[in-house]
């Protein structure tokens, strides 16, 4: 008997897109699945759109209050899942039809690896783009990655995991709340991917193209910002499960994510102080990087934006 997959789809005010997401799940060539739609207290017609699908594999759960980033909704769906594998799909994105079939093929080839991910496409202003990790490795076939591998590539902007491509073996989960609800408004999934591979030790990346993300359709409130504190605390959260070498790599990655969160806070006109950036850095592993960004943080933000644009246009 083929393993059951639980597809968790958090929904908050996605009436224009949720039908596309659910249809892409129902159109999978692998058919042994359930779809858990978690209504995150939507106020539009999202649930009416969901109700148009008459398929017994769809279950709808409801939350009374929306949670930032959909983290609480995903956790709720994972807790209610019945499948051997958990798959995630955002309500404004879609899967390609062979995604689950290809993922289960990889699972049978690597039965001891509890995390599967795959290549991802995005549509930006009508242009289709392959994710940077896939661009580098899609011609080389499957890749087994350990934490240090994942962090090394992620520091270069090559992330092997994404929400719409990941499947996790349910009996390998250390708990049923893997997303940082209550700790971040945005980019908490980046914390989750690191936590998963640190706790589960390794992952397998498949070269099949799993999903397409519609960037112009996705809505991320500019009032929500990543949490510097979450990325700083990521190190202490995971140190019980990693060795000294991995800890050093994790701190370097944390520094980059802290810098990213600081920039996003500045873009949102947050009153965040430069001292917060200094306190959040791990200076012992990358003193030059921390010094550079401390000095940059002293510049007026308008100057920083101008320098970034100049650097980007000259590449």
Coordinates of C-alpha atoms in Angstrom, one line a residue:
X1 CA 0.0 0.0 0.0
X2 CA 1.4 3.4 -0.9
X3 CA 2.0 5.9 1.9
X4 CA -0.6 8.5 2.6
X5 CA 0.5 12.1 2.3
X6 CA -1.1 14.9 4.3
X7 CA -1.0 18.2 2.4
X8 CA -1.4 21.2 4.7
X9 CA -2.7 24.3 3.1
X10 CA -3.0 27.4 5.4
X11 CA -5.5 29.9 4.0
X12 CA -6.0 33.6 5.0
X13 CA -7.9 35.8 2.5
X14 CA -6.8 34.0 -0.7
X15 CA -10.1 33.9 -2.5
X16 CA -8.5 34.8 -5.8
X17 CA -5.8 32.0 -5.6
X18 CA -6.9 29.1 -3.3
X19 CA -8.8 27.3 -6.1
X20 CA -5.6 27.1 -8.2
X21 CA -3.6 25.7 -5.3
X22 CA -6.2 23.0 -4.4
X23 CA -6.7 22.0 -8.0
X24 CA -2.9 21.6 -8.4
X25 CA -3.0 19.2 -5.4
X26 CA -6.0 17.3 -6.7
X27 CA -4.3 17.0 -10.1
X28 CA -1.4 15.1 -8.7
X29 CA -0.5 11.8 -10.4
X30 CA 0.1 10.4 -6.9
X31 CA -3.4 10.0 -5.4
X32 CA -2.9 8.7 -1.9
X33 CA -3.3 11.9 0.0
X34 CA -5.5 14.1 2.2
X35 CA -5.7 17.8 1.9
X36 CA -6.0 19.7 5.2
X37 CA -7.2 23.2 4.5
X38 CA -6.6 25.4 7.6
X39 CA -8.8 28.5 7.5
X40 CA -6.8 31.1 9.4
X41 CA -9.9 33.2 10.2
X42 CA -10.3 34.5 6.6
X43 CA -12.7 37.4 6.1
X44 CA -13.2 37.0 2.4
X45 CA -14.7 34.3 0.2
X46 CA -11.8 31.9 0.5
X47 CA -13.8 29.2 2.2
X48 CA -16.6 29.5 -0.3
X49 CA -14.0 28.7 -3.0
X50 CA -12.8 25.7 -1.0
X51 CA -16.3 24.4 -0.6
X52 CA -16.7 24.3 -4.4
X53 CA -14.5 21.2 -4.4
X54 CA -16.4 18.0 -3.7
X55 CA -13.7 15.6 -2.8
X56 CA -13.7 13.5 0.3
X57 CA -9.9 13.8 0.6
X58 CA -10.4 17.5 1.6
X59 CA -10.7 18.4 5.3
X60 CA -11.3 21.9 6.5
X61 CA -10.1 23.1 9.9
X62 CA -10.8 26.5 11.4
X63 CA -8.9 28.9 13.6
X64 CA -10.7 31.8 15.4
X65 CA -7.8 34.3 15.0
X66 CA -5.3 34.7 12.2
X67 CA -1.7 34.1 13.0
X68 CA 1.2 36.0 11.3
X69 CA 2.9 34.1 8.5
X70 CA 0.5 31.2 8.7
X71 CA 2.8 29.5 11.2
X72 CA 0.1 28.6 13.7
X73 CA -2.2 27.4 10.9
X74 CA 0.5 25.1 9.5
X75 CA 1.2 23.7 13.0
X76 CA -2.4 23.0 13.5
X77 CA -2.6 21.2 10.2
X78 CA 0.5 19.1 11.1
X79 CA -1.1 18.1 14.4
X80 CA -4.2 16.9 12.7
X81 CA -2.4 15.1 9.9
X82 CA -3.0 11.3 9.4
X83 CA -0.4 10.7 6.7
X84 CA 3.0 9.1 6.8
X85 CA 4.4 12.2 5.1
X86 CA 3.6 15.9 5.6
X87 CA 3.6 18.2 2.5
X88 CA 3.1 21.9 2.5
X89 CA 1.5 24.1 -0.1
X90 CA 0.8 27.8 0.1
X91 CA -2.7 28.9 -0.9
X92 CA -1.5 31.3 -3.5
X93 CA 1.0 28.9 -5.2
X94 CA 0.7 25.6 -7.1
X95 CA 2.3 22.2 -7.7
X96 CA 3.3 20.6 -10.9
X97 CA 1.4 17.3 -11.4
X98 CA 4.3 14.9 -10.9
X99 CA 5.6 16.5 -7.6
X100 CA 4.2 13.9 -5.2
X101 CA 5.0 11.0 -7.5
X102 CA 8.6 12.1 -7.9
X103 CA 8.9 12.8 -4.2
X104 CA 7.7 9.3 -3.3
X105 CA 10.1 7.8 -5.8
X106 CA 13.0 9.6 -4.1
X107 CA 11.6 8.4 -0.7
X108 CA 11.8 4.8 -1.8
X109 CA 15.4 5.3 -3.0
X110 CA 16.4 6.9 0.2
X111 CA 14.2 5.3 2.9
X112 CA 16.2 6.4 5.8
X113 CA 16.2 10.2 5.0
X114 CA 13.2 12.0 6.6
X115 CA 13.2 15.3 4.6
X116 CA 12.6 15.6 0.9
X117 CA 12.9 18.8 -1.1
X118 CA 13.0 19.7 -4.7
X119 CA 13.5 22.4 -7.3
X120 CA 11.1 25.4 -7.4
X121 CA 10.0 27.8 -10.0
X122 CA 8.8 31.4 -9.4
X123 CA 6.9 33.7 -11.7
X124 CA 8.0 37.3 -11.3
X125 CA 6.3 39.9 -13.5
X126 CA 5.5 37.2 -16.0
X127 CA 9.0 35.8 -16.1
X128 CA 9.6 32.2 -15.0
X129 CA 12.7 31.6 -12.9
X130 CA 14.3 28.5 -11.4
X131 CA 15.5 28.8 -7.8
X132 CA 19.3 29.4 -7.4
X133 CA 20.0 26.0 -5.8
X134 CA 18.3 24.2 -8.6
X135 CA 20.1 26.2 -11.2
X136 CA 23.4 24.9 -9.9
X137 CA 22.4 21.3 -9.2
X138 CA 19.5 20.3 -11.4
X139 CA 21.8 18.7 -13.9
X140 CA 23.7 16.7 -11.2
X141 CA 20.8 14.7 -9.9
X142 CA 19.8 14.1 -6.3
X143 CA 21.8 15.7 -3.5
X144 CA 22.1 14.5 0.1
X145 CA 22.7 17.4 2.4
X146 CA 23.8 17.6 6.0
X147 CA 23.4 20.7 8.1
X148 CA 26.8 22.2 7.3
X149 CA 26.1 21.7 3.6
X150 CA 22.7 23.4 3.8
X151 CA 24.1 26.3 5.8
X152 CA 27.1 26.8 3.4
X153 CA 24.8 27.0 0.4
X154 CA 22.2 29.1 2.2
X155 CA 24.9 31.7 3.1
X156 CA 25.4 32.0 -0.6
X157 CA 21.7 32.5 -1.3
X158 CA 21.3 28.9 -2.5
X159 CA 18.5 27.4 -0.3
X160 CA 17.7 23.8 -0.9
X161 CA 14.3 23.9 0.9
X162 CA 11.2 25.9 0.3
X163 CA 7.6 25.7 1.6
X164 CA 6.1 24.3 -1.5
X165 CA 8.7 21.7 -2.2
X166 CA 9.3 20.1 1.2
X167 CA 7.9 16.8 2.5
X168 CA 8.7 15.6 6.1
X169 CA 8.3 12.1 7.4
X170 CA 5.7 12.4 10.2
X171 CA 7.1 9.8 12.5
X172 CA 10.5 11.5 12.4
X173 CA 9.1 14.8 13.7
X174 CA 10.3 15.6 17.2
X175 CA 7.1 17.7 17.9
X176 CA 4.0 18.8 16.0
X177 CA 4.7 22.5 16.2
X178 CA 7.7 23.1 13.9
X179 CA 6.9 26.6 12.8
X180 CA 7.8 29.5 15.2
X181 CA 4.3 30.7 16.0
X182 CA 4.4 33.7 18.3
X183 CA 8.1 34.3 17.7
X184 CA 8.1 35.8 14.2
X185 CA 5.8 37.6 11.8
X186 CA 7.8 36.8 8.6
X187 CA 10.6 34.5 7.4
X188 CA 10.0 32.1 10.2
X189 CA 10.1 29.3 7.6
X190 CA 13.8 30.0 7.1
X191 CA 14.3 29.2 10.8
X192 CA 12.2 26.0 10.5
X193 CA 14.2 24.6 7.6
X194 CA 17.4 24.9 9.6
X195 CA 15.8 23.5 12.7
X196 CA 14.5 20.5 10.7
X197 CA 17.8 19.5 9.2
X198 CA 19.6 20.1 12.5
X199 CA 17.3 17.8 14.4
X200 CA 16.8 15.2 11.6
X201 CA 20.5 15.3 10.5
X202 CA 20.1 15.1 6.7
X203 CA 17.8 15.7 3.8
X204 CA 17.6 14.6 0.2
X205 CA 17.1 17.2 -2.6
X206 CA 15.4 16.0 -5.8
X207 CA 16.0 17.6 -9.2
X208 CA 12.3 17.5 -10.2
X209 CA 10.5 20.8 -10.3
X210 CA 7.9 20.7 -7.6
X211 CA 6.1 24.0 -7.6
X212 CA 5.6 27.5 -8.9
X213 CA 5.4 30.5 -6.7
X214 CA 3.4 33.5 -8.1
X215 CA 5.2 36.4 -6.6
X216 CA 3.0 39.1 -8.0
X217 CA 0.0 37.2 -6.5
X218 CA 1.4 36.6 -3.1
X219 CA 0.6 39.2 -0.5
X220 CA 3.1 39.8 2.3
X221 CA 2.3 42.8 4.5
X222 CA 5.0 45.3 4.6
X223 CA 3.9 45.9 8.2
X224 CA 5.3 42.4 9.0
X225 CA 9.1 42.1 9.4
X226 CA 11.5 39.2 10.1
X227 CA 12.6 38.8 13.7
X228 CA 16.3 39.6 14.6
X229 CA 15.7 37.9 17.9
X230 CA 14.5 34.7 16.4
X231 CA 17.6 34.3 14.2
X232 CA 19.8 35.1 17.1
X233 CA 18.1 32.6 19.3
X234 CA 18.3 29.9 16.6
X235 CA 21.8 29.1 17.7
X236 CA 20.9 28.4 21.4
X237 CA 17.8 26.6 20.3
X238 CA 19.8 24.1 18.2
X239 CA 23.1 23.8 20.0
X240 CA 22.0 20.7 22.0
X241 CA 21.7 18.9 18.6
X242 CA 24.8 20.0 16.7
X243 CA 28.6 19.7 17.1
X244 CA 31.2 22.5 17.3
X245 CA 31.8 22.7 13.6
X246 CA 28.1 23.0 12.8
X247 CA 27.7 25.6 15.6
X248 CA 30.3 27.8 13.9
X249 CA 28.5 27.4 10.5
X250 CA 25.2 28.1 12.2
X251 CA 26.4 31.3 13.8
X252 CA 27.7 32.6 10.5
X253 CA 24.3 31.9 8.9
X254 CA 22.6 33.5 11.9
X255 CA 24.7 36.7 11.3
X256 CA 23.5 36.9 7.7
X257 CA 19.9 36.4 8.8
X258 CA 20.2 38.9 11.5
X259 CA 21.5 41.4 9.0
X260 CA 18.7 40.6 6.6
X261 CA 16.1 41.1 9.4
X262 CA 17.7 44.4 10.4
X263 CA 17.5 45.7 6.8
X264 CA 13.9 44.6 6.5
X265 CA 13.1 46.4 9.8
X266 CA 14.8 49.5 8.5
X267 CA 12.8 49.4 5.2
X268 CA 9.7 49.2 7.3
X269 CA 10.7 52.4 9.1
X270 CA 11.1 50.5 12.3
X271 CA 12.7 52.5 15.2
X272 CA 15.2 49.6 15.7
X273 CA 18.5 50.8 17.1
X274 CA 22.0 50.0 15.8
X275 CA 22.8 48.6 19.2
X276 CA 20.3 45.8 18.6
X277 CA 22.2 44.8 15.5
X278 CA 25.4 44.7 17.4
X279 CA 23.9 42.6 20.3
X280 CA 22.4 40.1 17.9
X281 CA 25.6 39.4 15.9
X282 CA 27.9 36.5 16.8
X283 CA 31.2 38.4 16.6
X284 CA 33.4 35.5 17.5
X285 CA 32.9 33.6 14.2
X286 CA 33.0 36.4 11.6
X287 CA 34.5 39.6 13.1
X288 CA 35.1 41.3 9.8
X289 CA 31.5 40.7 8.6
X290 CA 30.1 42.0 11.8
X291 CA 32.3 45.1 11.8
X292 CA 31.4 45.8 8.2
X293 CA 27.7 45.8 8.9
X294 CA 28.1 47.7 12.1
X295 CA 29.8 50.5 10.1
X296 CA 27.1 50.3 7.4
X297 CA 24.4 50.6 10.0
X298 CA 25.8 54.0 11.0
X299 CA 25.0 55.4 7.5
X300 CA 21.6 57.1 6.8
X301 CA 19.4 54.4 5.4
X302 CA 18.8 56.4 2.2
X303 CA 22.6 56.2 1.5
X304 CA 22.6 52.5 2.2
X305 CA 19.7 52.0 -0.3
X306 CA 21.6 54.0 -2.9
X307 CA 24.8 52.0 -2.4
X308 CA 22.8 48.7 -2.7
X309 CA 21.2 49.9 -6.0
X310 CA 24.6 50.9 -7.4
X311 CA 26.1 47.6 -6.4
X312 CA 23.3 45.6 -8.0
X313 CA 23.4 47.5 -11.3
X314 CA 27.1 47.0 -11.6
X315 CA 27.0 43.3 -11.3

